[in-house]
GROMACS .gro file of C-alpha atoms in nm:
model
  355
    1UNK     CA    1   0.264   0.359   2.570
    2UNK     CA    2   0.253   0.648   2.310
    3UNK     CA    3   0.064   0.953   2.328
    4UNK     CA    4   0.030   1.196   2.065
    5UNK     CA    5  -0.131   1.513   2.153
    6UNK     CA    6  -0.251   1.770   1.889
    7UNK     CA    7   0.050   1.733   1.689
    8UNK     CA    8   0.127   1.953   1.412
    9UNK     CA    9   0.377   1.995   1.135
   10UNK     CA   10   0.409   2.203   0.846
   11UNK     CA   11   0.693   2.196   0.549
   12UNK     CA   12   0.735   2.476   0.301
   13UNK     CA   13   0.758   2.400  -0.077
   14UNK     CA   14   0.746   2.594  -0.372
   15UNK     CA   15   0.392   2.636  -0.398
   16UNK     CA   16   0.395   2.733   0.003
   17UNK     CA   17   0.327   2.586   0.317
   18UNK     CA   18   0.215   2.251   0.369
   19UNK     CA   19   0.026   2.153   0.663
   20UNK     CA   20   0.155   1.756   0.683
   21UNK     CA   21   0.015   1.695   1.032
   22UNK     CA   22  -0.293   1.894   1.172
   23UNK     CA   23  -0.342   1.828   1.534
   24UNK     CA   24  -0.324   1.466   1.531
   25UNK     CA   25  -0.403   1.299   1.855
   26UNK     CA   26  -0.354   0.920   1.909
   27UNK     CA   27  -0.333   0.689   2.205
   28UNK     CA   28  -0.136   0.362   2.138
   29UNK     CA   29  -0.132   0.096   2.425
   30UNK     CA   30   0.164  -0.090   2.524
   31UNK     CA   31   0.242  -0.391   2.327
   32UNK     CA   32  -0.018  -0.309   2.040
   33UNK     CA   33   0.035  -0.338   1.702
   34UNK     CA   34  -0.079  -0.014   1.585
   35UNK     CA   35  -0.097   0.069   1.171
   36UNK     CA   36  -0.109   0.407   1.015
   37UNK     CA   37  -0.341   0.406   0.712
   38UNK     CA   38  -0.342   0.608   0.423
   39UNK     CA   39  -0.272   0.738   0.102
   40UNK     CA   40   0.050   0.924  -0.019
   41UNK     CA   41   0.032   1.249   0.132
   42UNK     CA   42  -0.194   1.134   0.396
   43UNK     CA   43   0.059   1.235   0.672
   44UNK     CA   44   0.181   0.873   0.796
   45UNK     CA   45   0.495   0.900   0.768
   46UNK     CA   46   0.537   1.252   0.870
   47UNK     CA   47   0.379   1.138   1.184
   48UNK     CA   48   0.603   0.799   1.230
   49UNK     CA   49   0.920   1.034   1.171
   50UNK     CA   50   0.809   1.262   1.415
   51UNK     CA   51   0.756   1.001   1.668
   52UNK     CA   52   1.109   0.874   1.567
   53UNK     CA   53   1.261   1.195   1.635
   54UNK     CA   54   1.341   1.237   1.251
   55UNK     CA   55   1.136   1.535   1.233
   56UNK     CA   56   1.057   1.787   1.479
   57UNK     CA   57   0.678   1.902   1.514
   58UNK     CA   58   0.573   2.295   1.528
   59UNK     CA   59   0.336   2.204   1.787
   60UNK     CA   60   0.207   1.924   1.970
   61UNK     CA   61   0.365   1.669   2.238
   62UNK     CA   62   0.512   1.312   2.195
   63UNK     CA   63   0.533   1.079   2.508
   64UNK     CA   64   0.648   0.724   2.559
   65UNK     CA   65   0.568   0.561   2.863
   66UNK     CA   66   0.492   0.879   3.004
   67UNK     CA   67   0.824   1.044   2.909
   68UNK     CA   68   0.784   1.317   2.670
   69UNK     CA   69   1.018   1.320   2.404
   70UNK     CA   70   0.862   1.603   2.195
   71UNK     CA   71   0.691   1.918   2.300
   72UNK     CA   72   0.699   2.220   2.103
   73UNK     CA   73   0.550   2.440   2.392
   74UNK     CA   74   0.823   2.303   2.659
   75UNK     CA   75   1.112   2.340   2.419
   76UNK     CA   76   1.174   1.946   2.460
   77UNK     CA   77   1.299   1.720   2.171
   78UNK     CA   78   1.485   1.389   2.241
   79UNK     CA   79   1.721   1.290   1.960
   80UNK     CA   80   1.636   0.918   1.794
   81UNK     CA   81   1.921   0.758   1.928
   82UNK     CA   82   1.788   0.807   2.341
   83UNK     CA   83   1.426   0.717   2.214
   84UNK     CA   84   1.477   0.326   2.276
   85UNK     CA   85   1.309   0.291   1.928
   86UNK     CA   86   1.397   0.044   1.641
   87UNK     CA   87   1.323   0.161   1.285
   88UNK     CA   88   1.273  -0.036   0.962
   89UNK     CA   89   1.296   0.163   0.655
   90UNK     CA   90   1.080   0.113   0.347
   91UNK     CA   91   1.408   0.064   0.153
   92UNK     CA   92   1.609  -0.198   0.364
   93UNK     CA   93   1.843   0.078   0.463
   94UNK     CA   94   2.117  -0.181   0.465
   95UNK     CA   95   2.503  -0.149   0.426
   96UNK     CA   96   2.590  -0.333   0.114
   97UNK     CA   97   2.999  -0.359   0.185
   98UNK     CA   98   2.901  -0.516   0.520
   99UNK     CA   99   2.812  -0.908   0.599
  100UNK     CA  100   2.462  -0.961   0.772
  101UNK     CA  101   2.619  -1.007   1.118
  102UNK     CA  102   2.784  -0.663   1.109
  103UNK     CA  103   2.502  -0.483   0.959
  104UNK     CA  104   2.289  -0.603   1.276
  105UNK     CA  105   2.562  -0.540   1.488
  106UNK     CA  106   2.630  -0.206   1.389
  107UNK     CA  107   2.399  -0.009   1.602
  108UNK     CA  108   2.508  -0.234   1.907
  109UNK     CA  109   2.886  -0.111   1.827
  110UNK     CA  110   2.795   0.247   1.767
  111UNK     CA  111   2.514   0.351   1.970
  112UNK     CA  112   2.453   0.514   2.288
  113UNK     CA  113   2.519   0.186   2.514
  114UNK     CA  114   2.820  -0.028   2.388
  115UNK     CA  115   2.829  -0.357   2.491
  116UNK     CA  116   3.138  -0.651   2.538
  117UNK     CA  117   3.195  -0.834   2.218
  118UNK     CA  118   3.078  -1.148   2.378
  119UNK     CA  119   2.725  -1.018   2.489
  120UNK     CA  120   2.702  -0.846   2.140
  121UNK     CA  121   2.775  -1.150   1.938
  122UNK     CA  122   2.467  -1.314   2.159
  123UNK     CA  123   2.250  -1.054   2.102
  124UNK     CA  124   2.305  -1.041   1.720
  125UNK     CA  125   2.277  -1.397   1.649
  126UNK     CA  126   1.973  -1.396   1.860
  127UNK     CA  127   1.815  -1.133   1.635
  128UNK     CA  128   1.893  -1.328   1.324
  129UNK     CA  129   1.765  -1.686   1.439
  130UNK     CA  130   1.426  -1.464   1.501
  131UNK     CA  131   1.430  -1.414   1.165
  132UNK     CA  132   1.573  -1.686   1.054
  133UNK     CA  133   1.878  -1.577   0.912
  134UNK     CA  134   2.150  -1.716   1.170
  135UNK     CA  135   2.287  -1.932   0.895
  136UNK     CA  136   2.352  -1.643   0.694
  137UNK     CA  137   2.558  -1.424   0.930
  138UNK     CA  138   2.878  -1.422   0.731
  139UNK     CA  139   2.698  -1.375   0.379
  140UNK     CA  140   2.761  -1.030   0.225
  141UNK     CA  141   2.434  -0.845   0.187
  142UNK     CA  142   2.407  -0.809  -0.150
  143UNK     CA  143   2.374  -1.191  -0.175
  144UNK     CA  144   2.076  -1.184  -0.031
  145UNK     CA  145   1.727  -1.158  -0.198
  146UNK     CA  146   1.508  -0.849  -0.129
  147UNK     CA  147   1.299  -1.053   0.139
  148UNK     CA  148   1.581  -1.148   0.338
  149UNK     CA  149   1.751  -0.819   0.315
  150UNK     CA  150   1.416  -0.656   0.479
  151UNK     CA  151   1.458  -0.954   0.764
  152UNK     CA  152   1.807  -0.814   0.814
  153UNK     CA  153   1.677  -0.473   0.850
  154UNK     CA  154   1.406  -0.619   1.097
  155UNK     CA  155   1.672  -0.798   1.263
  156UNK     CA  156   1.899  -0.476   1.326
  157UNK     CA  157   1.565  -0.308   1.475
  158UNK     CA  158   1.513  -0.553   1.715
  159UNK     CA  159   1.865  -0.639   1.814
  160UNK     CA  160   1.867  -0.306   2.017
  161UNK     CA  161   1.568  -0.439   2.195
  162UNK     CA  162   1.390  -0.132   2.160
  163UNK     CA  163   1.070  -0.027   2.362
  164UNK     CA  164   0.864   0.101   2.043
  165UNK     CA  165   0.920  -0.066   1.705
  166UNK     CA  166   0.861   0.197   1.404
  167UNK     CA  167   0.794   0.053   1.058
  168UNK     CA  168   0.761   0.247   0.735
  169UNK     CA  169   0.619   0.045   0.480
  170UNK     CA  170   0.847  -0.228   0.525
  171UNK     CA  171   0.687  -0.444   0.250
  172UNK     CA  172   0.633  -0.185  -0.045
  173UNK     CA  173   0.940  -0.350  -0.220
  174UNK     CA  174   0.853  -0.702  -0.212
  175UNK     CA  175   0.644  -0.918  -0.465
  176UNK     CA  176   0.321  -1.023  -0.331
  177UNK     CA  177   0.388  -1.398  -0.223
  178UNK     CA  178   0.703  -1.263  -0.024
  179UNK     CA  179   0.525  -0.949   0.079
  180UNK     CA  180   0.268  -1.174   0.273
  181UNK     CA  181   0.516  -1.432   0.390
  182UNK     CA  182   0.728  -1.133   0.558
  183UNK     CA  183   0.405  -0.971   0.664
  184UNK     CA  184   0.300  -1.265   0.876
  185UNK     CA  185   0.654  -1.306   1.030
  186UNK     CA  186   0.600  -0.957   1.143
  187UNK     CA  187   0.305  -0.970   1.299
  188UNK     CA  188   0.427  -1.322   1.479
  189UNK     CA  189   0.747  -1.150   1.556
  190UNK     CA  190   0.589  -0.847   1.752
  191UNK     CA  191   0.347  -1.100   1.957
  192UNK     CA  192   0.645  -1.288   2.044
  193UNK     CA  193   0.875  -1.019   2.180
  194UNK     CA  194   0.570  -0.861   2.332
  195UNK     CA  195   0.673  -0.521   2.182
  196UNK     CA  196   0.473  -0.211   2.085
  197UNK     CA  197   0.452  -0.177   1.692
  198UNK     CA  198   0.383   0.148   1.492
  199UNK     CA  199   0.336   0.082   1.103
  200UNK     CA  200   0.279   0.276   0.829
  201UNK     CA  201   0.132   0.156   0.485
  202UNK     CA  202  -0.097   0.245   0.237
  203UNK     CA  203  -0.246  -0.113   0.141
  204UNK     CA  204  -0.567  -0.182   0.305
  205UNK     CA  205  -0.549  -0.557   0.331
  206UNK     CA  206  -0.156  -0.546   0.481
  207UNK     CA  207  -0.316  -0.300   0.748
  208UNK     CA  208  -0.601  -0.518   0.809
  209UNK     CA  209  -0.374  -0.823   0.846
  210UNK     CA  210  -0.156  -0.692   1.094
  211UNK     CA  211  -0.326  -0.427   1.293
  212UNK     CA  212  -0.486  -0.445   1.666
  213UNK     CA  213  -0.616  -0.116   1.593
  214UNK     CA  214  -0.558   0.140   1.293
  215UNK     CA  215  -0.587   0.486   1.224
  216UNK     CA  216  -0.715   0.585   0.865
  217UNK     CA  217  -0.539   0.928   0.767
  218UNK     CA  218  -0.588   1.207   0.530
  219UNK     CA  219  -0.505   1.549   0.451
  220UNK     CA  220  -0.268   1.545   0.810
  221UNK     CA  221  -0.574   1.443   1.000
  222UNK     CA  222  -0.686   1.104   1.176
  223UNK     CA  223  -1.003   1.040   1.010
  224UNK     CA  224  -1.133   0.751   1.238
  225UNK     CA  225  -0.971   0.492   1.463
  226UNK     CA  226  -1.077   0.120   1.541
  227UNK     CA  227  -0.987  -0.244   1.503
  228UNK     CA  228  -1.021  -0.358   1.144
  229UNK     CA  229  -1.297  -0.570   1.139
  230UNK     CA  230  -1.515  -0.278   1.331
  231UNK     CA  231  -1.392   0.024   1.057
  232UNK     CA  232  -1.435  -0.229   0.756
  233UNK     CA  233  -1.801  -0.335   0.900
  234UNK     CA  234  -1.903  -0.052   1.094
  235UNK     CA  235  -1.753   0.285   0.976
  236UNK     CA  236  -1.896   0.612   1.068
  237UNK     CA  237  -1.732   0.767   0.781
  238UNK     CA  238  -1.799   0.703   0.434
  239UNK     CA  239  -1.438   0.804   0.306
  240UNK     CA  240  -1.301   0.544   0.539
  241UNK     CA  241  -1.548   0.276   0.429
  242UNK     CA  242  -1.473   0.335   0.097
  243UNK     CA  243  -1.102   0.331   0.158
  244UNK     CA  244  -1.115  -0.003   0.329
  245UNK     CA  245  -1.255  -0.181   0.042
  246UNK     CA  246  -1.515  -0.159  -0.266
  247UNK     CA  247  -1.867  -0.060  -0.193
  248UNK     CA  248  -2.221  -0.034  -0.357
  249UNK     CA  249  -2.349   0.293  -0.345
  250UNK     CA  250  -2.710   0.408  -0.371
  251UNK     CA  251  -2.795   0.751  -0.329
  252UNK     CA  252  -3.184   0.817  -0.208
  253UNK     CA  253  -3.375   1.039   0.036
  254UNK     CA  254  -3.528   0.934   0.360
  255UNK     CA  255  -3.884   0.816   0.340
  256UNK     CA  256  -4.111   0.633   0.534
  257UNK     CA  257  -3.847   0.526   0.758
  258UNK     CA  258  -3.663   0.368   0.467
  259UNK     CA  259  -3.411   0.531   0.194
  260UNK     CA  260  -3.598   0.569  -0.155
  261UNK     CA  261  -3.334   0.496  -0.409
  262UNK     CA  262  -3.322   0.432  -0.803
  263UNK     CA  263  -3.375   0.014  -0.700
  264UNK     CA  264  -3.669   0.080  -0.473
  265UNK     CA  265  -3.765   0.164  -0.153
  266UNK     CA  266  -3.486   0.014   0.096
  267UNK     CA  267  -3.533  -0.098   0.462
  268UNK     CA  268  -3.264   0.007   0.710
  269UNK     CA  269  -3.161   0.121   1.017
  270UNK     CA  270  -3.129   0.537   1.008
  271UNK     CA  271  -2.883   0.664   1.235
  272UNK     CA  272  -3.036   0.900   1.449
  273UNK     CA  273  -3.095   1.238   1.339
  274UNK     CA  274  -3.046   1.139   0.985
  275UNK     CA  275  -3.268   1.280   0.753
  276UNK     CA  276  -3.318   1.411   0.385
  277UNK     CA  277  -3.053   1.324   0.114
  278UNK     CA  278  -2.843   1.019   0.221
  279UNK     CA  279  -2.631   0.768   0.060
  280UNK     CA  280  -2.668   0.408   0.116
  281UNK     CA  281  -2.391   0.117   0.061
  282UNK     CA  282  -2.313  -0.216   0.123
  283UNK     CA  283  -2.008  -0.416   0.042
  284UNK     CA  284  -1.991  -0.677  -0.254
  285UNK     CA  285  -1.954  -0.975  -0.046
  286UNK     CA  286  -2.261  -0.898   0.160
  287UNK     CA  287  -2.541  -0.848  -0.103
  288UNK     CA  288  -2.722  -1.214  -0.197
  289UNK     CA  289  -2.811  -1.322  -0.567
  290UNK     CA  290  -3.056  -1.570  -0.656
  291UNK     CA  291  -3.209  -1.694  -0.967
  292UNK     CA  292  -3.532  -1.669  -0.826
  293UNK     CA  293  -3.735  -1.392  -0.604
  294UNK     CA  294  -3.785  -1.467  -0.216
  295UNK     CA  295  -4.019  -1.185  -0.182
  296UNK     CA  296  -3.856  -1.066   0.125
  297UNK     CA  297  -3.736  -0.678   0.169
  298UNK     CA  298  -3.478  -0.504  -0.005
  299UNK     CA  299  -3.511  -0.730  -0.296
  300UNK     CA  300  -3.518  -0.617  -0.693
  301UNK     CA  301  -3.463  -0.742  -1.024
  302UNK     CA  302  -3.131  -0.709  -1.151
  303UNK     CA  303  -2.944  -0.766  -1.520
  304UNK     CA  304  -2.612  -0.967  -1.506
  305UNK     CA  305  -2.364  -0.819  -1.744
  306UNK     CA  306  -2.051  -0.959  -1.686
  307UNK     CA  307  -1.844  -1.215  -1.495
  308UNK     CA  308  -1.492  -1.207  -1.352
  309UNK     CA  309  -1.326  -1.514  -1.220
  310UNK     CA  310  -1.032  -1.440  -0.985
  311UNK     CA  311  -0.954  -1.773  -0.841
  312UNK     CA  312  -1.037  -1.758  -0.487
  313UNK     CA  313  -1.347  -1.529  -0.562
  314UNK     CA  314  -1.551  -1.479  -0.836
  315UNK     CA  315  -1.671  -1.129  -0.927
  316UNK     CA  316  -2.021  -1.029  -1.119
  317UNK     CA  317  -2.133  -0.670  -1.238
  318UNK     CA  318  -2.526  -0.625  -1.253
  319UNK     CA  319  -2.745  -0.331  -1.308
  320UNK     CA  320  -3.086  -0.258  -1.190
  321UNK     CA  321  -3.287   0.071  -1.189
  322UNK     CA  322  -2.966   0.216  -1.371
  323UNK     CA  323  -2.722   0.159  -1.086
  324UNK     CA  324  -2.403  -0.032  -1.114
  325UNK     CA  325  -2.397  -0.295  -0.868
  326UNK     CA  326  -2.080  -0.547  -0.767
  327UNK     CA  327  -2.148  -0.889  -0.646
  328UNK     CA  328  -1.863  -1.079  -0.497
  329UNK     CA  329  -1.871  -1.431  -0.421
  330UNK     CA  330  -1.636  -1.706  -0.267
  331UNK     CA  331  -1.901  -2.029  -0.387
  332UNK     CA  332  -1.923  -1.916  -0.746
  333UNK     CA  333  -2.310  -1.980  -0.848
  334UNK     CA  334  -2.211  -2.008  -1.231
  335UNK     CA  335  -2.469  -1.738  -1.305
  336UNK     CA  336  -2.427  -1.657  -1.717
  337UNK     CA  337  -2.395  -1.302  -1.818
  338UNK     CA  338  -2.673  -1.156  -2.001
  339UNK     CA  339  -2.928  -1.350  -1.754
  340UNK     CA  340  -3.152  -1.205  -1.481
  341UNK     CA  341  -3.148  -1.265  -1.186
  342UNK     CA  342  -3.266  -1.120  -0.816
  343UNK     CA  343  -3.065  -0.913  -0.583
  344UNK     CA  344  -3.116  -0.887  -0.193
  345UNK     CA  345  -2.988  -0.649   0.039
  346UNK     CA  346  -2.974  -0.766   0.388
  347UNK     CA  347  -3.088  -0.475   0.630
  348UNK     CA  348  -2.869  -0.531   0.860
  349UNK     CA  349  -2.533  -0.514   0.636
  350UNK     CA  350  -2.675  -0.169   0.492
  351UNK     CA  351  -2.453   0.159   0.607
  352UNK     CA  352  -2.625   0.488   0.575
  353UNK     CA  353  -2.421   0.791   0.553
  354UNK     CA  354  -2.509   1.183   0.521
  355UNK     CA  355  -2.474   1.309   0.160
   0.00000   0.00000   0.00000
């Protein structure tokens, strides 16, 4: 559906030229919910704006369904209004002097393809019904909550029946509870409409909850792409693995088919060709902690430093061999700080990265 080939974009600042995109390649399937994830300055929003036609790339190509939207080499640049896209911005971008109905109707009344008033009203009310705002059609937008205003922006985007829906951090201005609610609505709506979505966020949890696949970006490049579960559990890149969630990290050296670290010799599967100094990592929820030793591999004693109750999970901080270890569990075993416990690192959960 969306093909992005060798896309590059530079901006000139007071500090000189900044390469916002550096040879990005992506392929997004029809009806796929694809998320661009990264910190501020990673290039994700610039990539989205290039796809929308709001920025003109310096090099590379963008194709929708095989149709060239942008090609620096061929001198092709299709304007946003002719790309069959819907766009939802971070700041809602709704007009405060208009009603909910008029906000959603605006692109239909002023777009490339205008329609009869009766058909327009049917389209607008259908879009509002999808976002549960049909009863608010005649209400002035300033009288709506932030979540409702973002729903208006979403209804306006889908009312034009776009081939591609582009979303730039649409939940970042909402509080935590409302963000989760609207997030689930967006996911359900995209599947109901069967539409291709390109979504930008800096929030790892949001990305993993929404994406069929996602791309982690940094420095204008795509570091890795894949399904959320694959990237979280089996990332080939330490920066990607650490960005997606907390990691316990042990530095060491390959020795006797394992890795010698400060906590002991760890038995684990070593990637082909991996030798010399490496980093072994495991997520806090993947380690095992008990009051007594089992005698298994990768087990060692640790001192329990602190306990932090967070409602749905409890987090313990431990030390062993000078290394700090974080343990996260939903079934709180009730360990008390100051005690001695035994930590086990399942070999199948250990990730090994070159240093």
